[in-house]
CSV table of C-alpha atoms in Angstrom, one decimal:
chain,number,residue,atom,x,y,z
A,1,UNK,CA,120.0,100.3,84.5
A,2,UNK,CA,123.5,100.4,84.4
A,3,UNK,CA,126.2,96.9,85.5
A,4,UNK,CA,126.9,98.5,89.1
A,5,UNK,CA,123.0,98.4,89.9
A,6,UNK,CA,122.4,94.9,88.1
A,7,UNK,CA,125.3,93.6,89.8
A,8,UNK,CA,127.3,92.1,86.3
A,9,UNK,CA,130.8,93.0,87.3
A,10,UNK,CA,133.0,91.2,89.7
A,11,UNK,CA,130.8,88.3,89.4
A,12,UNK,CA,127.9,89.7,90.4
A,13,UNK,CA,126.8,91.3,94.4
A,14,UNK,CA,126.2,88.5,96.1
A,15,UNK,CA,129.7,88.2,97.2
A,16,UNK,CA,128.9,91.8,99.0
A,17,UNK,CA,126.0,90.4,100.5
A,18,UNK,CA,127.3,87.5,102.3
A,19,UNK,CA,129.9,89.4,104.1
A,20,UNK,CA,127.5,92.2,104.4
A,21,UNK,CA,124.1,89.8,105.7
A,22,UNK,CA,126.2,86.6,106.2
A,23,UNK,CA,123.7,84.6,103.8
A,24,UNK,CA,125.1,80.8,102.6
A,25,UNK,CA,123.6,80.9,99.6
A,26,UNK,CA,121.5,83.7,97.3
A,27,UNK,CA,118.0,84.0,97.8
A,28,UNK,CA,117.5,85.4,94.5
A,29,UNK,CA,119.1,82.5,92.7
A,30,UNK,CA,117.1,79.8,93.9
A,31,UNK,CA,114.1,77.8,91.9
A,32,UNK,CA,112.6,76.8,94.8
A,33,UNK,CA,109.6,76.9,96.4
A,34,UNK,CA,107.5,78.0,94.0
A,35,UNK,CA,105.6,80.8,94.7
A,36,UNK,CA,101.5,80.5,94.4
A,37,UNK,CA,100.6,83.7,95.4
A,38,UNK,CA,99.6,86.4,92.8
A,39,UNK,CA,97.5,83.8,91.3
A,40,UNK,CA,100.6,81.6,89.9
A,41,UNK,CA,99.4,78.4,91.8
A,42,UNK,CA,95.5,79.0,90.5
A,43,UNK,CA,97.4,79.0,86.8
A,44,UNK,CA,99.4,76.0,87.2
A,45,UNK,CA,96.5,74.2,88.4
A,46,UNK,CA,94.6,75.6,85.4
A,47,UNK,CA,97.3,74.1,82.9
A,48,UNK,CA,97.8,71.0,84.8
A,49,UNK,CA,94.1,70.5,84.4
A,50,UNK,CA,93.7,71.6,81.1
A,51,UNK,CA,96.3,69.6,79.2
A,52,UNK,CA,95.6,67.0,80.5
A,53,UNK,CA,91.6,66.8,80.2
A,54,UNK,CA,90.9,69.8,78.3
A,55,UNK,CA,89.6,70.8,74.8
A,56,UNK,CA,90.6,73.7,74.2
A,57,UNK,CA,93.9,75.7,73.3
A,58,UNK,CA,95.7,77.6,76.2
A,59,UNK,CA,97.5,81.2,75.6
A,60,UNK,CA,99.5,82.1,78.9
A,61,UNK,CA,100.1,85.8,79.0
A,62,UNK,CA,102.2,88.4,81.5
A,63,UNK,CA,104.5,91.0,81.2
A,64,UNK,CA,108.0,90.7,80.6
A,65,UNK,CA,109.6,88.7,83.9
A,66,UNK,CA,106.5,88.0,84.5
A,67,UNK,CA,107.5,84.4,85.4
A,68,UNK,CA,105.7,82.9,82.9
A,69,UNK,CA,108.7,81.1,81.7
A,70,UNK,CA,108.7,79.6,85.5
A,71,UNK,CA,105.5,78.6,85.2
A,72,UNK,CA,105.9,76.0,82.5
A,73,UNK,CA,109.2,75.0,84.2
A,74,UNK,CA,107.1,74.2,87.5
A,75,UNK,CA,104.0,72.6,85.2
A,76,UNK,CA,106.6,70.2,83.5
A,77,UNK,CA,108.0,69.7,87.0
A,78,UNK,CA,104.8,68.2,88.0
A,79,UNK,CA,103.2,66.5,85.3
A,80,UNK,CA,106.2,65.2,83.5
A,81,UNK,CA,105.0,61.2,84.0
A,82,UNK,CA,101.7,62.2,83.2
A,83,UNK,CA,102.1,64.3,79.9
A,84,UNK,CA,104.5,64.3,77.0
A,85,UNK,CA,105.6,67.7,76.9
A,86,UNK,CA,107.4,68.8,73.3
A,87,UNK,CA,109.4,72.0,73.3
A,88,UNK,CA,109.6,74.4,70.2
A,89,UNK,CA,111.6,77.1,69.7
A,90,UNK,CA,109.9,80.1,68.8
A,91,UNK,CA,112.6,81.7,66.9
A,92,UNK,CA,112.5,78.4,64.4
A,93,UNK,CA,109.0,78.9,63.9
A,94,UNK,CA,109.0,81.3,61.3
A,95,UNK,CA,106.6,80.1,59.0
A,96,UNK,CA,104.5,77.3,58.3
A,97,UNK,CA,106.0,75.1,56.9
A,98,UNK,CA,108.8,75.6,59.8
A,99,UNK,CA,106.6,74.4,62.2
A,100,UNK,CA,105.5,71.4,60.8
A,101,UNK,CA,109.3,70.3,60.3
A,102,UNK,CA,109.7,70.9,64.2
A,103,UNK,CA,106.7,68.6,65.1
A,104,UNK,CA,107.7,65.7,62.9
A,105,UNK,CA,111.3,66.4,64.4
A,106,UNK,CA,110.1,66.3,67.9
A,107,UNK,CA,108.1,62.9,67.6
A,108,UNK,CA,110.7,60.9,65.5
A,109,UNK,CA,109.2,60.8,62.2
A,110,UNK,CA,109.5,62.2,59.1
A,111,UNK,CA,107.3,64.7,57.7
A,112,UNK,CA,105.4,63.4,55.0
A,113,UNK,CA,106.1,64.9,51.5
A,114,UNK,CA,102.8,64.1,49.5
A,115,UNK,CA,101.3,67.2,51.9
A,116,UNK,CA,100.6,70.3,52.7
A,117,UNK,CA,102.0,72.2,55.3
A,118,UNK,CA,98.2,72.6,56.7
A,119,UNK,CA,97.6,69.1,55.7
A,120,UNK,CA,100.2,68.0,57.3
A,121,UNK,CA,99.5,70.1,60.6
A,122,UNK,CA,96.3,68.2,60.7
A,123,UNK,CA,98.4,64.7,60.0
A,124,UNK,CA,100.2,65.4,62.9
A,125,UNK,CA,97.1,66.0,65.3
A,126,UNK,CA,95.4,62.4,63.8
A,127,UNK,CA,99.0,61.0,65.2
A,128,UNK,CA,98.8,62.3,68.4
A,129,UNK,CA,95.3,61.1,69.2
A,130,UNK,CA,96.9,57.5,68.9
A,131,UNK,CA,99.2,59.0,71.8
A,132,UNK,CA,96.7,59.8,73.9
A,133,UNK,CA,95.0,56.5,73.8
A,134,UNK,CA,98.4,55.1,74.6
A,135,UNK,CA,98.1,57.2,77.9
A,136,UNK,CA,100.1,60.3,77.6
A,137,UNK,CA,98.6,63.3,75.6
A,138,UNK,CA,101.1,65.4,74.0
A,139,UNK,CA,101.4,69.0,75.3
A,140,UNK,CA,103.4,71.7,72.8
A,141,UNK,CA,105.2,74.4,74.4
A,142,UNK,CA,105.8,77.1,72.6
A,143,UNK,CA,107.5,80.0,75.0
A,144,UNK,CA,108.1,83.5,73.9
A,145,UNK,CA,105.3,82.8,70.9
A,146,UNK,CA,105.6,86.6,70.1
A,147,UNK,CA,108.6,85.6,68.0
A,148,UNK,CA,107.0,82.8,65.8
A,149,UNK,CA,105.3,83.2,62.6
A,150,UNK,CA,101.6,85.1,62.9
A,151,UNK,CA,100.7,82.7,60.2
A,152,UNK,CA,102.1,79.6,61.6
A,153,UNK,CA,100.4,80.1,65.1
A,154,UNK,CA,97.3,80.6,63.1
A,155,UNK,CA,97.4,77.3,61.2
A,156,UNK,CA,98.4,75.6,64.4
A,157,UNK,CA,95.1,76.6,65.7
A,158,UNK,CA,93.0,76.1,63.0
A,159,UNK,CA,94.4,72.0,62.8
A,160,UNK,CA,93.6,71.8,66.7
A,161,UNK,CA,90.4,73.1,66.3
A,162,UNK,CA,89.4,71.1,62.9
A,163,UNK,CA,90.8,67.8,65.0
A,164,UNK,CA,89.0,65.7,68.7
A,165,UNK,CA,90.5,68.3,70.7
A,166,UNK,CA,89.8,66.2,73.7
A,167,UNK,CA,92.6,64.2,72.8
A,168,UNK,CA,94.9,66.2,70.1
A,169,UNK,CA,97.8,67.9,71.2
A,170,UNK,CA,97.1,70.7,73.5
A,171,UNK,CA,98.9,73.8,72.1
A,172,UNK,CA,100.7,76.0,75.2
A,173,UNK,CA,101.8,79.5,73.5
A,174,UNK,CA,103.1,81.7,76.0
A,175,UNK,CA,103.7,85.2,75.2
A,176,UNK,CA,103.1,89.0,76.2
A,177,UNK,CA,99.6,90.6,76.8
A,178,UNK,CA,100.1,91.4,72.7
A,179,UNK,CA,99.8,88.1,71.1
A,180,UNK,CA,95.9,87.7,72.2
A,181,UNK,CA,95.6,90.3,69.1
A,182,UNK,CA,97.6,88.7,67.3
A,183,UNK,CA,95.5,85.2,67.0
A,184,UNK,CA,92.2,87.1,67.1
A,185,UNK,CA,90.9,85.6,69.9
A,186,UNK,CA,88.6,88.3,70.8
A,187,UNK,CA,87.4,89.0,66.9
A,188,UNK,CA,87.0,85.5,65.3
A,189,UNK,CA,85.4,82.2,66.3
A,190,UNK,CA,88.7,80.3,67.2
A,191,UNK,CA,88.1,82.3,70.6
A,192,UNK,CA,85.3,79.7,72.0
A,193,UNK,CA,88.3,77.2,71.5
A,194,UNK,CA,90.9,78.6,73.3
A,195,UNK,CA,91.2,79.3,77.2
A,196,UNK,CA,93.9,82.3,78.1
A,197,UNK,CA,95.4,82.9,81.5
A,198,UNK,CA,96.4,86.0,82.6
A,199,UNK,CA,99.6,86.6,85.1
A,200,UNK,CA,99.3,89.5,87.3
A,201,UNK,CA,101.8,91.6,88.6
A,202,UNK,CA,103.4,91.5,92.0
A,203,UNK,CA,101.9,93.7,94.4
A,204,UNK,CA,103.7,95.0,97.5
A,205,UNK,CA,102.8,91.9,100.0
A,206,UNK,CA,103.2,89.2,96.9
A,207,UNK,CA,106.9,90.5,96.6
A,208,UNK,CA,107.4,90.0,100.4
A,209,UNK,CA,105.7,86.9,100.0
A,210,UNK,CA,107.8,85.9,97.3
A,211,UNK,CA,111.1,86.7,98.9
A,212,UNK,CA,110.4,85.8,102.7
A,213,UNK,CA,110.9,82.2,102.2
A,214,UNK,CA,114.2,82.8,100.4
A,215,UNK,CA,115.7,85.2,102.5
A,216,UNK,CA,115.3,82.2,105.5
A,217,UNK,CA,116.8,79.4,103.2
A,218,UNK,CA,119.3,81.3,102.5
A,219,UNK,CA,120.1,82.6,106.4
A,220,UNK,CA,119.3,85.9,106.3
A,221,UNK,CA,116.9,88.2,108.3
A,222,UNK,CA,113.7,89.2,106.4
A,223,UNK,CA,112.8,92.2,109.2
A,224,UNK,CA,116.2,93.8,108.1
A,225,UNK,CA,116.0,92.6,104.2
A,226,UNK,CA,112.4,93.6,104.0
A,227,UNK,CA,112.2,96.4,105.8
A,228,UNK,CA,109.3,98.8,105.4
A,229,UNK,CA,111.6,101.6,103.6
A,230,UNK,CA,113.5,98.8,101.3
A,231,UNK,CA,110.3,96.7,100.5
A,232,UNK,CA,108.9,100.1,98.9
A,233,UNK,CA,112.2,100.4,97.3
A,234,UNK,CA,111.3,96.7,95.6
A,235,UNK,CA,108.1,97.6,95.0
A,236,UNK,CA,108.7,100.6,92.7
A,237,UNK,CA,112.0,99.6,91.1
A,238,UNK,CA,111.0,96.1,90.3
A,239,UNK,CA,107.5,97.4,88.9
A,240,UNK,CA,105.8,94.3,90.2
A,241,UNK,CA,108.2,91.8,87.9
A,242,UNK,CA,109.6,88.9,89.4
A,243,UNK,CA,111.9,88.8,86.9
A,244,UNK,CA,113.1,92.5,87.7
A,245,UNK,CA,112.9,92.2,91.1
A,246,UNK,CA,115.9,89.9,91.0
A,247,UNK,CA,118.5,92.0,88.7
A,248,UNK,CA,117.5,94.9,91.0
A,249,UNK,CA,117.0,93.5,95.1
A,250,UNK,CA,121.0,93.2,95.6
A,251,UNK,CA,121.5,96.9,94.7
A,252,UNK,CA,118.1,97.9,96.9
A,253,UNK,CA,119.7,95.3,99.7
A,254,UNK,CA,123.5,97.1,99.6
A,255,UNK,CA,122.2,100.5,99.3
A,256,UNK,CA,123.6,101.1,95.7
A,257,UNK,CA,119.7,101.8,94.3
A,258,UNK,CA,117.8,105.5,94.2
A,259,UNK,CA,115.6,105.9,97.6
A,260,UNK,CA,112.7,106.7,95.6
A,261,UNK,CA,111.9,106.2,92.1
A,262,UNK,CA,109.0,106.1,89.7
A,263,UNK,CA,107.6,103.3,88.0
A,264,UNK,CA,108.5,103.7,84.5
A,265,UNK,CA,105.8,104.2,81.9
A,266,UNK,CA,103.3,105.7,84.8
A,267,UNK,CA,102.9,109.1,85.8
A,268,UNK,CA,103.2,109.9,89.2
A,269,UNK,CA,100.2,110.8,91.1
A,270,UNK,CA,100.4,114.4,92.5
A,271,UNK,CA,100.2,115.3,96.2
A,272,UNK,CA,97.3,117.1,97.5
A,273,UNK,CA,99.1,119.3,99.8
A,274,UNK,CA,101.3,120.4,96.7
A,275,UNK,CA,98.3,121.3,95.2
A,276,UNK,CA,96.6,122.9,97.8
A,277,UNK,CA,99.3,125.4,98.3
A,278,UNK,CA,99.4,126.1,94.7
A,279,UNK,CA,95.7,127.2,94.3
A,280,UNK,CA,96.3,129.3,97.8
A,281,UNK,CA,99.2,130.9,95.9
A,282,UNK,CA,97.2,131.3,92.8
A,283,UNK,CA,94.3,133.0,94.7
A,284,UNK,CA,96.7,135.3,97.1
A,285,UNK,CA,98.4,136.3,93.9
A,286,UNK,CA,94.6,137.1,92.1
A,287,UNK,CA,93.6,139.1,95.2
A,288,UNK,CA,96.4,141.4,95.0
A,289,UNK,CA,96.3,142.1,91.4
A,290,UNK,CA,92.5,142.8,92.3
A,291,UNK,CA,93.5,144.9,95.0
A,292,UNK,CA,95.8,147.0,93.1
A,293,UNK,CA,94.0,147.3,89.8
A,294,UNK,CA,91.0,148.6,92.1
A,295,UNK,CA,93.0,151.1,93.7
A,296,UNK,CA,94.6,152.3,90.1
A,297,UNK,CA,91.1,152.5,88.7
A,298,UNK,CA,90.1,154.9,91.9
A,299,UNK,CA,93.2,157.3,91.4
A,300,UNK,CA,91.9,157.6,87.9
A,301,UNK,CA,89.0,158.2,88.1
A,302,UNK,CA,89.7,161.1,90.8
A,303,UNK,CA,92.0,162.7,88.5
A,304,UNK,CA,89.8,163.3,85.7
A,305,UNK,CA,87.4,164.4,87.9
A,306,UNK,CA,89.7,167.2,88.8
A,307,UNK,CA,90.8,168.0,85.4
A,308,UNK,CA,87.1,168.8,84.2
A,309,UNK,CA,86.2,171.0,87.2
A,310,UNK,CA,85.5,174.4,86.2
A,311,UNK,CA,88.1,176.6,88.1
A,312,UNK,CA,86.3,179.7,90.3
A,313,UNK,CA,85.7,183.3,88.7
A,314,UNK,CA,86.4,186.3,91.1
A,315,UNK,CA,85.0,189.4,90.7
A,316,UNK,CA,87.3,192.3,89.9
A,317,UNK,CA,86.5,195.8,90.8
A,318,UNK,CA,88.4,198.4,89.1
A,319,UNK,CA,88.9,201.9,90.5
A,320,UNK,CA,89.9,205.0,89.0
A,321,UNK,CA,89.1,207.6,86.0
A,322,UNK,CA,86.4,206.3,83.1
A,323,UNK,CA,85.8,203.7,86.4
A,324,UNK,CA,83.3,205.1,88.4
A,325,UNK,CA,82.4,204.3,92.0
A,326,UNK,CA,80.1,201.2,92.3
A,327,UNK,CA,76.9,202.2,93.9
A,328,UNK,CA,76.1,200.4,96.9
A,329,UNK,CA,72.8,199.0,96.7
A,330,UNK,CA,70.1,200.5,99.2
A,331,UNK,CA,68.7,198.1,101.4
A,332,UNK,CA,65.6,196.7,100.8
A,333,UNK,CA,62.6,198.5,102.9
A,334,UNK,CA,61.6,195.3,104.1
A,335,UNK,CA,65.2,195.0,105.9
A,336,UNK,CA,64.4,195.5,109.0
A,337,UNK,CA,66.4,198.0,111.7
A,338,UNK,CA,69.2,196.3,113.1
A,339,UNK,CA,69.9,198.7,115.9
A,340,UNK,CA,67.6,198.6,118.9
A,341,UNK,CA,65.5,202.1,118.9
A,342,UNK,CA,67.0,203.2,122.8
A,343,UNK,CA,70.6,203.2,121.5
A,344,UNK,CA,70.1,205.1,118.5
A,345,UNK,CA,71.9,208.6,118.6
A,346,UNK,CA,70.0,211.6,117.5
A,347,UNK,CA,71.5,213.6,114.3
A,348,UNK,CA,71.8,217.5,115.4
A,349,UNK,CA,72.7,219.7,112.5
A,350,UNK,CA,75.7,221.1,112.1
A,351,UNK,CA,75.9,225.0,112.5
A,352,UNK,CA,78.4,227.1,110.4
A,353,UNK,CA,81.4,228.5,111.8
A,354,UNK,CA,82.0,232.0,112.0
């Protein structure tokens, strides 16, 4: 999507919509409320339960803009006097070895050199046990976990595992729908261990849901905002992210965005009265050429009927010398009289002339 649509020049669009909608402030820019719908809120309540009573290792998964990101922001929001949470950056985590520097880091201590790095991951769980009988269990975030280390997010769950889960650190690895492969959750034992929650995508009344609330913070009018023609526009251009819903609602909102559009990656359902005409079209265009080829075959077979007709013979008579006379052929005695006897005309001879 190009800068016009995602609003990136001239500071952005919202500069168009407040003199266009008159809003004070933009809807699409701010962090609150959280939105529970879509199953966020039966998540958070998940993680906030989990970390802090759980046993097991939690994997958060959603497509990109999914909001998972928002999620941990709202779970840390909530839970921050409760829990100890400790950030790591996935990128840093690119081995082992990496890791285990960024936990020692994280707590204040140094990591100890006599050790292995898996040693030392299970060092660091024995430590933060004695944190949780302190009263605050450590929580690690690890966001965007597609870009650490396969091995290192292994090892990470193999120390959690071998440790009293009920009070270790819970691991948090947020990621896309990919990275359940990737720790073999659904092929090796480590899946009994580990609890993964799913986010959704936005459906057509979650996104009005979502923006609804904003729309009146912000003094604008939802029924013109979220109107039945621009809420489908949302719905297809943002493909149910929240995350793309918000580069792409100010273009939708001035009128800059396509009126329809197609989710990428699907295929578009076809339309039954598209295809209905194209099997009547199909069968018209078989019923001529039936028509016509029936009709050919016809002519055909006339044709060489009339070619192998024997022509008729007529009889020739031929008159004149070496040709003599034909002679007629008496009747036959049975033939009877065909002149009634009353009108028959007696034959009187003929006499001679003197």
């Amino acid at each position: 999507m190009n800068e016009r649509i995602t609003g990136l020049e001239g500071g952005g669009l919202f500069p168009r919509l407040q003199e266009r909608y008159g809003l004070s402030s933009d809807p699409l820019a701010m962090p609150e409320p959280f939105y529970p719908g879509a199953q966020r809120q039966h998540a958070l309540e998940t993680l906030r339960h989990l970390c802090g009573f759980g046993d097991m290792a939690l994997v958060v998964t959603g497509t990109r803009g999914a909001g998972k990101t928002r999620l941990l922001g709202e779970l840390v929001r909530s839970e921050g006097a409760r829990l100890e949470f400790l950030h790591l950056q996935a990128s840093r985590v690119d081995s082992t070895e990496a890791l285990v520097r960024s936990l020692f880091l994280a707590i204040g201590r140094q990591r100890p050199e006599d050790l292995s790095a898996r040693e030392a991951l299970r060092s660091f769980m024995a430590h933060s046990q004695e944190a949780t009988r302190k009263g605050r269990r450590l929580v690690l975030l690890l966001d965007d976990a597609d870009q650490a280390s396969s091995d290192a997010l292994s090892a990470l769950l193999e120390a959690f595992l071998g440790s009293g889960r009920a009070t270790s650190a819970v691991p948090v690895l947020v990621g896309s729908p990919g990275i359940e492969e990737r720790l073999g959750l659904e092929i090796d034992h480590r899946g009994a261990g580990t609890h993964v929650i799913r986010l959704p995508d936005l459906e057509k009344d979650d996104i009005r849901r979502y923006l609804e609330p904003r729309i009146i913070q912000a003094g604008g009018k939802p029924e013109q905002l979220l109107s039945g023609r621009r809420l489908n526009q949302l719905t297809v251009l943002s493909q149910g992210s929240p995350g793309r819903l918000q580069r792409i609602a100010p273009a939708v909102w001035l009128d800059m965005a396509s009126a329809t559009g197609q989710r990428t990656g699907r295929v578009a359902k076809p339309r039954w009265s598209s295809l209905a005409w194209a099997v009547l079209v199909v069968v018209l265009l078989g019923a001529s050429w039936w028509f016509v080829s029936t009709r050919y075959e016809d002519s055909v077979r006339l044709t060489a009927e009339q070619e192998t007709e024997p022509a008729p013979v007529r009889p020739m008579v031929t008159v004149g010398p070496g040709n003599p006379e034909p002679e007629a052929e008496p009747l036959a005695d049975s033939e009877p009289n065909l002149v009634p006897e009353h009108q028959q005309i007696p034959l009187v001879a003929a006499e001679p002339v003197a």
